[in-house]
XYZ file of C-alpha atoms in Angstrom:
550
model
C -13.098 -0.172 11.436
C -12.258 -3.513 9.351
C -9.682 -5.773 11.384
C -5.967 -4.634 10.411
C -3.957 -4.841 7.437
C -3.313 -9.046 8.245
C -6.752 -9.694 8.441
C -7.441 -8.302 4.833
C -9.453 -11.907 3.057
C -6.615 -13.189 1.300
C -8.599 -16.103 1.053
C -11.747 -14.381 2.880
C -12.338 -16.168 6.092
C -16.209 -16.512 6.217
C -16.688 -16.814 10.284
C -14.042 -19.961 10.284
C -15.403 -22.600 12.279
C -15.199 -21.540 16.040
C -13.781 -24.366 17.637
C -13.347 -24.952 21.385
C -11.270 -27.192 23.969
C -10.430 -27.058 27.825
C -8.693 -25.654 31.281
C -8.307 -27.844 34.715
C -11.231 -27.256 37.492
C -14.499 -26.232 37.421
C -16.177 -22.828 37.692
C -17.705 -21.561 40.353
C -20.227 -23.309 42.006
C -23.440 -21.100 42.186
C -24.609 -20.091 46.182
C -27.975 -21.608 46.534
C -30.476 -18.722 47.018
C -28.593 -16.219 45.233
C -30.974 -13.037 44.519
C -31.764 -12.375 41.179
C -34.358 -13.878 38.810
C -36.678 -17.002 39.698
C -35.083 -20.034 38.821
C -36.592 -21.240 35.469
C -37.185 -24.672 34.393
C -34.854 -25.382 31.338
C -34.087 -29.091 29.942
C -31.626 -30.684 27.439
C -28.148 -30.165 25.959
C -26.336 -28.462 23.319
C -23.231 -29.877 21.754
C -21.009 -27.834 19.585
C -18.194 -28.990 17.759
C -14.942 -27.126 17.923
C -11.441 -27.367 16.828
C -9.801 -24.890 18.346
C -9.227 -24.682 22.097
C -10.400 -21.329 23.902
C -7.033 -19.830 25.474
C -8.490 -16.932 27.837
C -12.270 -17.314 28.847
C -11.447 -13.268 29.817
C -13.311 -10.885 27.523
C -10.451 -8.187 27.870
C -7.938 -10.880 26.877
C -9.548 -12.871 24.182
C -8.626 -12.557 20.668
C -9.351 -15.916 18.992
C -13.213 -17.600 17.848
C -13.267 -20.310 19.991
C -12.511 -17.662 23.563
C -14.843 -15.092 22.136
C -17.892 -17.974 21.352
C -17.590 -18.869 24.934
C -16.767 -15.525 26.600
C -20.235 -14.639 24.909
C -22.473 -16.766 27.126
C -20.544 -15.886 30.122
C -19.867 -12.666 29.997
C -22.054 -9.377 28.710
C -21.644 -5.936 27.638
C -23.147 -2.691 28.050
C -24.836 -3.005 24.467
C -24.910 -6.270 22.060
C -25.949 -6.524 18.355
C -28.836 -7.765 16.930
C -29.485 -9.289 13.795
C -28.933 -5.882 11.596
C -25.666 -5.407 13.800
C -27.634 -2.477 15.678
C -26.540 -2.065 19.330
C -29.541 -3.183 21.932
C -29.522 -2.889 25.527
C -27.316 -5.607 27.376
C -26.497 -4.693 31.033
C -27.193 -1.205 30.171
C -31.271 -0.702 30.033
C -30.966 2.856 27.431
C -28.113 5.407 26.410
C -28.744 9.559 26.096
C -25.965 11.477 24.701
C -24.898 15.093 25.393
C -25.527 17.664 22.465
C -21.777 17.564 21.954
C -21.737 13.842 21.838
C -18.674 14.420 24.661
C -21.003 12.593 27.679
C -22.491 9.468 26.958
C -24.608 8.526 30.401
C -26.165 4.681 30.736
C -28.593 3.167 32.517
C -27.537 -0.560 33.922
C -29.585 -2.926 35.036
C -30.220 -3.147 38.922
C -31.746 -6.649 39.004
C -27.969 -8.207 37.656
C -25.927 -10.685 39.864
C -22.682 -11.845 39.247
C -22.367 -15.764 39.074
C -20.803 -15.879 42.193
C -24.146 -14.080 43.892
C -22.655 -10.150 44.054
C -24.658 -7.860 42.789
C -23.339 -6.152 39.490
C -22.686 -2.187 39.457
C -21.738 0.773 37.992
C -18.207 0.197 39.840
C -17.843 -2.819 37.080
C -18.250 -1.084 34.453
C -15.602 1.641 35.751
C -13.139 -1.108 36.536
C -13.202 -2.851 33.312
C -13.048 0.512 30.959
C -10.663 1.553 33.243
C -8.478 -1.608 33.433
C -8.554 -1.366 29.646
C -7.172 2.194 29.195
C -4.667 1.498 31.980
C -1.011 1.899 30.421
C 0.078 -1.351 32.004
C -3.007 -3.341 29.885
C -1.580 -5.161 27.289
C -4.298 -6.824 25.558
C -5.956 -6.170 22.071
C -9.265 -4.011 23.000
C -7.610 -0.513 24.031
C -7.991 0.909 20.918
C -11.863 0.061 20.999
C -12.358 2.396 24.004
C -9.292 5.005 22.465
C -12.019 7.810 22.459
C -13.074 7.415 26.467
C -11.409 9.901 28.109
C -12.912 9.259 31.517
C -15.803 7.306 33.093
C -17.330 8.659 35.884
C -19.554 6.774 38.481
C -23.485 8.537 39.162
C -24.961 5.994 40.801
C -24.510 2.259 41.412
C -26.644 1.997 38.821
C -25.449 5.045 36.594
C -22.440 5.766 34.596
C -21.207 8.404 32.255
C -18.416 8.164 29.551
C -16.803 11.591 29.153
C -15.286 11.738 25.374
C -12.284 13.231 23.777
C -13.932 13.345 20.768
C -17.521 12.590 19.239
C -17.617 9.134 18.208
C -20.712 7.613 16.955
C -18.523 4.061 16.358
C -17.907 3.687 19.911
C -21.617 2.427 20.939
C -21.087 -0.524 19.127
C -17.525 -1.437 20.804
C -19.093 -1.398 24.311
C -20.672 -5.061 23.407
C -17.281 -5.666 25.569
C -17.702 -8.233 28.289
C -17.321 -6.534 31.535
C -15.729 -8.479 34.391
C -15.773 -7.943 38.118
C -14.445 -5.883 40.243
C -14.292 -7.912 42.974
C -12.933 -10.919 41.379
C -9.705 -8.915 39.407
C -9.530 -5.574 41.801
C -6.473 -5.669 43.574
C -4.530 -7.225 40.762
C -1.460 -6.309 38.439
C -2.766 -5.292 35.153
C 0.157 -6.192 33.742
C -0.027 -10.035 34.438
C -4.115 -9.848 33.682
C -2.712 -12.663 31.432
C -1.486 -15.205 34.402
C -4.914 -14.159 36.751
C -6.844 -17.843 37.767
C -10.101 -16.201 37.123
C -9.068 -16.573 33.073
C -9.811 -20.236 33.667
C -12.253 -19.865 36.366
C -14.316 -17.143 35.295
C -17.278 -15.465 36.922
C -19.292 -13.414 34.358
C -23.003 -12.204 34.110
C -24.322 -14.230 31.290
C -26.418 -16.824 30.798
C -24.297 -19.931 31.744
C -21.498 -20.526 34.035
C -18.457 -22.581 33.676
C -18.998 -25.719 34.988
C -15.835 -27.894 33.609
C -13.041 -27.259 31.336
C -10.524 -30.430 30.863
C -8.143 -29.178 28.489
C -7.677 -30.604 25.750
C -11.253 -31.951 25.476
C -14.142 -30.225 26.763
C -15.566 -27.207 27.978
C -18.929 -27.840 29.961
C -21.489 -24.647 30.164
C -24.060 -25.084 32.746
C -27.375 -22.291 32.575
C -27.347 -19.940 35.216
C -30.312 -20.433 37.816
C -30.211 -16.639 38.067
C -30.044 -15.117 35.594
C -31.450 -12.097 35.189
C -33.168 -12.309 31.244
C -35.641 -14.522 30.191
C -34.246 -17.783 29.657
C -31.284 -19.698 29.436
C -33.667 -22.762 28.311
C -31.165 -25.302 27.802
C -29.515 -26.587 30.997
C -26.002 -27.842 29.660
C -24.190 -26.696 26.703
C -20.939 -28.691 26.040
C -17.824 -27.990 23.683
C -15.969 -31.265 22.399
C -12.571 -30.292 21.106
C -11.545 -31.745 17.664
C -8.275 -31.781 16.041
C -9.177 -29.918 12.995
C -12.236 -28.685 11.083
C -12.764 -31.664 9.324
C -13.243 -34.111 11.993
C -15.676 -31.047 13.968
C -17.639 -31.609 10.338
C -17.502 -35.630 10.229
C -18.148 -35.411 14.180
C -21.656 -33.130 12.754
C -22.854 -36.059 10.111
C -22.799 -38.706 12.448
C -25.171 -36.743 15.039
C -22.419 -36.261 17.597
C -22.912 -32.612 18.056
C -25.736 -30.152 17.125
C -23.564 -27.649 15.188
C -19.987 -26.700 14.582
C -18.633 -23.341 15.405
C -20.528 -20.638 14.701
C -20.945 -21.328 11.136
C -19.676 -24.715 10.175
C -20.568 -25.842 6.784
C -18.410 -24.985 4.359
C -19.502 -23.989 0.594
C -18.104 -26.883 -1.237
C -20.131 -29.293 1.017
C -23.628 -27.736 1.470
C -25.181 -29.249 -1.746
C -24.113 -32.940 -0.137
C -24.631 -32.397 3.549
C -27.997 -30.589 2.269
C -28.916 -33.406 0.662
C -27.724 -36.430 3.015
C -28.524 -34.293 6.510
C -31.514 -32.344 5.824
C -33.984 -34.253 7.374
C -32.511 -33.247 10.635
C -30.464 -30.215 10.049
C -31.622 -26.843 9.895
C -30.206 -24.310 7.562
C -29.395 -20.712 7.421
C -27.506 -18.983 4.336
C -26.176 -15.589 4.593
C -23.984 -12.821 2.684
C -20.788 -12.378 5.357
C -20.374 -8.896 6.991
C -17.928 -7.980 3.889
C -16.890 -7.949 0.462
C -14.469 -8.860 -1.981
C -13.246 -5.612 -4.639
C -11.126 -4.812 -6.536
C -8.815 -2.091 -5.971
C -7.827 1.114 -8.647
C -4.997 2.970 -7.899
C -6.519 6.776 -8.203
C -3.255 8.468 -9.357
C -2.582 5.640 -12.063
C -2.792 7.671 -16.109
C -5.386 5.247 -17.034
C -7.462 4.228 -14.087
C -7.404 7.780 -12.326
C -10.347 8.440 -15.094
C -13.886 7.715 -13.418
C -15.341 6.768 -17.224
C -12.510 3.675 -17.233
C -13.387 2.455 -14.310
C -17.059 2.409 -14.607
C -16.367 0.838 -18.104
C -14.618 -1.841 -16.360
C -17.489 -2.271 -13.918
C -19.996 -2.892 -17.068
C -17.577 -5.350 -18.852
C -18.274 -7.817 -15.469
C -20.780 -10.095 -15.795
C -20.724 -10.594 -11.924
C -23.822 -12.352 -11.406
C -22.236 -14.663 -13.917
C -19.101 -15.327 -12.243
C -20.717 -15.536 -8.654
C -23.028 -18.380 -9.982
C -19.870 -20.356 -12.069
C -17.173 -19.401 -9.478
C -19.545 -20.231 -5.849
C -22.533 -21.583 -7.329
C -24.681 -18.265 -6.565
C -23.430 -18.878 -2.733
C -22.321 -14.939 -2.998
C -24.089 -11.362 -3.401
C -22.967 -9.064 -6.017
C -22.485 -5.798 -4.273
C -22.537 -2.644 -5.496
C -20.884 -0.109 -2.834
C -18.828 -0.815 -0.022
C -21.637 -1.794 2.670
C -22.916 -5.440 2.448
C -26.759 -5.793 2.609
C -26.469 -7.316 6.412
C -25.282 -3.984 7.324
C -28.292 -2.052 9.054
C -27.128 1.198 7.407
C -27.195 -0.338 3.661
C -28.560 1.691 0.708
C -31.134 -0.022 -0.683
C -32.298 1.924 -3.221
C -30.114 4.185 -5.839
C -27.469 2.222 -6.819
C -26.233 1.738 -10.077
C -26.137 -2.220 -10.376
C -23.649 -1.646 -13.125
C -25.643 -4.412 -15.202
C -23.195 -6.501 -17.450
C -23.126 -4.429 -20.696
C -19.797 -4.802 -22.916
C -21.609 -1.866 -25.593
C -21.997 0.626 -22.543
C -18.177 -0.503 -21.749
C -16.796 0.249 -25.198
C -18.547 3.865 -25.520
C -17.326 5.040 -22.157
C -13.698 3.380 -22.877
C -14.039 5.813 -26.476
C -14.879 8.687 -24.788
C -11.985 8.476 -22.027
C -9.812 8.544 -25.568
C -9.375 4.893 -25.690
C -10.714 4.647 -29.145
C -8.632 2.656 -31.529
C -7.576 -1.309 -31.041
C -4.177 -2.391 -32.129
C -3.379 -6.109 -33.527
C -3.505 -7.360 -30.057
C -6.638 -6.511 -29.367
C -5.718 -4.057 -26.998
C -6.967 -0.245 -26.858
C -4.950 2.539 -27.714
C -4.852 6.167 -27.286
C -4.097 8.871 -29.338
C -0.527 8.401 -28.667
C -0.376 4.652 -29.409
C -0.250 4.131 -25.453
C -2.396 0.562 -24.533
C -4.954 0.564 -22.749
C -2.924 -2.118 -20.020
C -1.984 -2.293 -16.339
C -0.976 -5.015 -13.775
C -3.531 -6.734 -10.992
C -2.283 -8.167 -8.034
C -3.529 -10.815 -5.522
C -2.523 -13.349 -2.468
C -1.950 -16.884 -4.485
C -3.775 -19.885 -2.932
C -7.240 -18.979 -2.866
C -8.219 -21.362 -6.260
C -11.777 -18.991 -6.023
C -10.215 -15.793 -6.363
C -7.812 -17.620 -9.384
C -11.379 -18.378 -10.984
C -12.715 -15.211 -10.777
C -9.378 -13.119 -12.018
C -9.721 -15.436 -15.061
C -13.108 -14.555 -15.791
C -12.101 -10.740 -15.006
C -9.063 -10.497 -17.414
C -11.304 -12.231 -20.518
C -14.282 -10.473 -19.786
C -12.021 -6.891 -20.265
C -10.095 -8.255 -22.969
C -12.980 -8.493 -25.068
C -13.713 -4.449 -24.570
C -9.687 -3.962 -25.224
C -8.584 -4.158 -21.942
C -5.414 -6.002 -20.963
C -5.162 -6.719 -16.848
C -1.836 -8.402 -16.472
C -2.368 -10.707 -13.228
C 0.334 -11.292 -10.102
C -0.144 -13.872 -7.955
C 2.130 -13.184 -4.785
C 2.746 -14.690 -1.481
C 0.724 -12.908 1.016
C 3.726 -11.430 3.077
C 5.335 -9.848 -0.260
C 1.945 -8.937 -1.364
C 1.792 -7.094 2.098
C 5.513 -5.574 2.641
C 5.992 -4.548 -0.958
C 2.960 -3.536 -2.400
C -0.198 -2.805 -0.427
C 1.550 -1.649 3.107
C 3.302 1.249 0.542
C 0.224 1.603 -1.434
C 3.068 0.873 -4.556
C 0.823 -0.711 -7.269
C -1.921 -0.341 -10.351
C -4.737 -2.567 -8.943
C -5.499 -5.301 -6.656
C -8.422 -7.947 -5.457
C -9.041 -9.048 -2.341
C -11.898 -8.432 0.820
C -12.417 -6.605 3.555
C -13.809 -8.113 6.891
C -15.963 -5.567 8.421
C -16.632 -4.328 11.908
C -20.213 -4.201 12.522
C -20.007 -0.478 12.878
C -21.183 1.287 9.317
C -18.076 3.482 10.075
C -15.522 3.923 6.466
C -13.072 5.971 6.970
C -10.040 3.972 7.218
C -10.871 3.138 3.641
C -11.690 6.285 1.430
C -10.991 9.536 4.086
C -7.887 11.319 1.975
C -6.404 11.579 5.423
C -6.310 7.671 5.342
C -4.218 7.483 2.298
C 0.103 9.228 2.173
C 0.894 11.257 4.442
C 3.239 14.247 2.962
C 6.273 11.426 3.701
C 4.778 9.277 1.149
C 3.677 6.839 4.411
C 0.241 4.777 4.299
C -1.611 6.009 7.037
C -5.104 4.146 7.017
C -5.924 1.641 4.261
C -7.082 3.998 1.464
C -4.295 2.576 -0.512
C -5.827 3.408 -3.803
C -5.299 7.346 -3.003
C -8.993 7.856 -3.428
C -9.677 11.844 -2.712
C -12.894 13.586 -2.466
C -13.271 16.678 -0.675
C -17.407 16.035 -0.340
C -16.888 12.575 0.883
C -14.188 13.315 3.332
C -16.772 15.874 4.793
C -19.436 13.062 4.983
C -17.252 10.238 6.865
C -16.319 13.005 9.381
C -20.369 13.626 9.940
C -20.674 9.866 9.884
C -18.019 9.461 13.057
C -19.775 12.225 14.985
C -23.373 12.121 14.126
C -25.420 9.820 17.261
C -28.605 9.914 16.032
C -29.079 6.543 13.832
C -31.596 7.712 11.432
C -28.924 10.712 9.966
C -25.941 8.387 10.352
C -28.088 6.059 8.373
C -29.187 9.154 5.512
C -24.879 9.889 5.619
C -23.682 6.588 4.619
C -26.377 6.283 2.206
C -24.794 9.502 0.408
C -21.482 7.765 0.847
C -22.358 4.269 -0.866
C -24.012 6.028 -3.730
C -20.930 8.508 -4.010
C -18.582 5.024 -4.026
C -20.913 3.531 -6.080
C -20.451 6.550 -8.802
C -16.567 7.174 -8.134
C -15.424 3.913 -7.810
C -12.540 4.139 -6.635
C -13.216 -0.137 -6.092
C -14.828 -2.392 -8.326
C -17.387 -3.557 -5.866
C -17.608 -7.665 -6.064
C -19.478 -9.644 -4.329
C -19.880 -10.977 -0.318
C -19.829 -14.577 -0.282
C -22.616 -16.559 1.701
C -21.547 -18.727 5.068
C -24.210 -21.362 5.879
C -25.183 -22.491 9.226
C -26.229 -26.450 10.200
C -28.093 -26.949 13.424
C -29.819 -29.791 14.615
C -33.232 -28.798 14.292
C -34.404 -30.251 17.514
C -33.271 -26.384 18.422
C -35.922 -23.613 18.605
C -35.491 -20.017 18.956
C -32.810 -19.760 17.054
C -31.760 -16.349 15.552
C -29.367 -15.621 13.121
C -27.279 -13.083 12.164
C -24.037 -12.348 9.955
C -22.654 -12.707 13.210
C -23.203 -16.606 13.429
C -25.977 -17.603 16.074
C -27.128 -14.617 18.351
C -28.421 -14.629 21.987
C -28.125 -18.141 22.654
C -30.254 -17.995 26.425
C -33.229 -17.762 23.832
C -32.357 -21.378 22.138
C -34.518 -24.136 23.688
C -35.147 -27.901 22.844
C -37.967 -29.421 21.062
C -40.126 -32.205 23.095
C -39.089 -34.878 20.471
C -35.426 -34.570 21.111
């Protein structure tokens, strides 16, 4: 599922700059001759730049960039995601699935130490799932594990997940870090929140804490045991910077390698291309999401599919991605972006600007005549008019709505545009699903999984309530039938076949105008090899070495 309702892209967030700062003492100290792998030769340091300071290096706990960039060298899941967003083995070696899809049994790793030189087990994985599902938890992840009725222990290197339901979704939420049992057993769950280990913690990942001074620095040192190939770069260090501007400045004057996870904002690139290139590697990618615009499916004039396709033609997007984000964006034409490993590549109607197609399928919905205005009438002198809204404060989003409401004007279609402040945008419009159309983006869980959006059990309920976010009313009986195969269907060649149906069904109905996914670029110094990049920012980091002429 997409984050809630307040993360909707007001202003579309691409992977904000992850930012980091610091907590007193150091981590634990590693017990020389700890079992696990043979201690590896690795060299160098990696600098990031952050500007926002990690508040709980606890996977269960952390909800912000800068705790989750950290967390994610420390700590590990059963599963993690590769550059397509699939799920690969983590701690857990391979996954089989009951015929039901109810039992879920994984093999872990037996060759895994905890930093602190105790061997990881099945009991960890128990504890954590467990501690997460407890009623006294009171952190953000319980709803990723809401489908987990029980886990149940086979082996100390064997577990099972017993579901309440089939979920084919859930695979991809057990990237959660796991933490040890013998570090937080014992404890309240309720005051997780106030445990030492939050600042001192002991994960399974490829570096350990070595020194957090708030305020300043975090200090990652590579683990001597760990059990992968790699980590290859012996120190990685976070300098904390009072806002994303000084973490870029701090980047052009070779004081760090990269910023955040992403770090180099659109309106820059062509500069710090240009000035920084001869040391700077680049990567440019769509974001995991998409900016649309939304049709109200019970509105006279926009409930007909041949209006809303005509509006589709009368876009030029292409045109307004290049003018509006100077072609840093990817039209899209359904609601999966093309970093999504279940995209349809092939089938889908690009909608190709074409104002003549526009006007004949505006005529044949009855909107034949034009009055004085301009504007398209029916055969009862109704025009052919409604109202857009959108957050104000996004100056991109102002520049596309422009070109939106004169490219339709000139096929006789009048868009009437809002801006509103988010929260009245929110409380008054889209959180009652009480409005004509809309544009703004959704920011998309890896997982392929749509039903929030288009289900008809994700629009009203019979109290008139919004229930999901299909707050355009969309209803299709074939479609609803498809996103319920798409939750319970485990094998990932069929889920992929399902939500290939469903794009090119969106892509027909259009129940959205499907926009475009803007591009976030990534700068690193390029005396970094083995870098691999994903939608995700920069992926399994104990790969990453440094180049001899550093």
């Amino acid at each position: 599922m997409a984050k809630r309702r307040s993360a909707r892209w007001a202003a579309l967030l691409i992977l904000a700059l992850f930012l980091v700062a610091c907590t007193p003492g150091p981590g634990a100290e590693e017990p020389p001759g700890t079992p696990g792998t043979e201690i590896r030769e690795t060299k160098g340091e990696l600098v990031y730049a952050i500007s926002r300071e990690p508040v709980y290096l606890n996977p269960l706990l952390a909800t912000d960039p800068g705790s989750e960039l950290v967390n994610s060298r420390i700590f590990q899941g059963l599963v993690r995601l590769n550059e397509r967003l699939e799920p690969v083995p983590a701690l857990a070696t391979s996954w089989s699935f009951s015929k039901d899809g109810l039992e879920w049994t994984f093999n872990l790793r037996d060759d895994v130490y905890w930093h602190d030189g105790v061997l990881f087990t099945a009991n960890d994985v128990k504890f954590t799932y467990d501690l997460v599902k407890h009623p006294d938890y009171n952190g953000v992840k319980r709803s990723d594990l809401r489908v987990v009725d029980r886990v149940e222990i086979i082996s100390d290197h064997e577990i099972k997940l017993v579901l309440n339901q089939p979920s084919a979704p859930l695979l991809g939420k057990l990237v959660l870090g796991i933490i040890p049992e013998h570090i937080f057993g014992g404890s309240e769950v309720a005051r997780l929140k106030e445990h030492p280990a939050n600042d001192r913690p002991i994960g399974t990942g490829p570096y350990t804490l070595g020194e957090w001074k708030k305020g300043e620095s975090i200090v990652l040192k590579a683990s001597s045991h760990y059990w992968g190939e790699g980590p290859w770069i012996r120190e990685v260090r976070f300098r904390l910077y009072p806002d994303d501007g000084a973490a870029l400045a701090a980047l052009e004057a070779r004081a760090v390698d990269l910023v955040g996870n992403s770090g180099i904002p659109l309106d820059e690139f062509a500069r710090i291309r240009q000035q920084h290139g001869d040391w700077l590697n680049f990567w440019e990618l769509p974001s995991n999401g998409y900016y649309y615009i939304g049709l109200k499916q019970t509105h006279p004039i926009l409930q007909d599919r041949r209006v809303r396709q005509a509006l589709a033609f009368a876009l030029d997007r292409p045109a307004i991605v290049e003018a509006v984000y100077g072609g840093h964006a990817t039209v899209v034409n359904a609601n999966l972006p093309p970093v999504s490993w279940a995209y349809c590549v092939e089938g889908l109607n690009p909608y190709d600007y074409s104002p003549e197609t526009a006007i004949s399928l505006l005529e044949q919905a009855g909107w034949a005549t034009t009055g004085s205005d301009g504007v398209r009438q029916n055969d009862q002198g109704e025009r052919l008019s409604f109202q857009l809204l959108t957050a104000a404060g996004n100056y991109r989003i102002e520049q596309v709505l422009k070109a939106v409401e004169e490219s339709w004007r000139r096929v006789g279609v009048e868009v009437k545009v809002r801006f509103l402040p988010w929260a009245e945008l929110l409380a008054n419009y889209l959180d009652t699903a009480k409005f004509e159309a809309y544009m703004l983006g959704w920011n998309l869980d890896p997982d392929p999984d749509c039903f929030p959006f288009f289900h008809s059990r994700a629009g009203l309920d019979a109290a008139g309530n919004l229930v999901g976010f299909n707050d355009v009313e969309y209803a299709n009986p074939r479609l609803d039938q498809l996103l319920e195969q798409g939750r319970v269907t485990l094998d990932p060649g069929e889920r992929r076949r399902i939500y290939h149906e469903i794009q090119l069904m969106l892509n027909e109905e259009l129940p959205y105008i499907f926009m475009f996914s803007p591009h976030f670029v990534i700068g690193i110094n390029s005396k970094l090899g083995g870098v691999t990049v994903s939608t995700l920012g920069p992926i399994f980091p104990e790969q990453w070495y440094v180049t001899e002429r550093e």
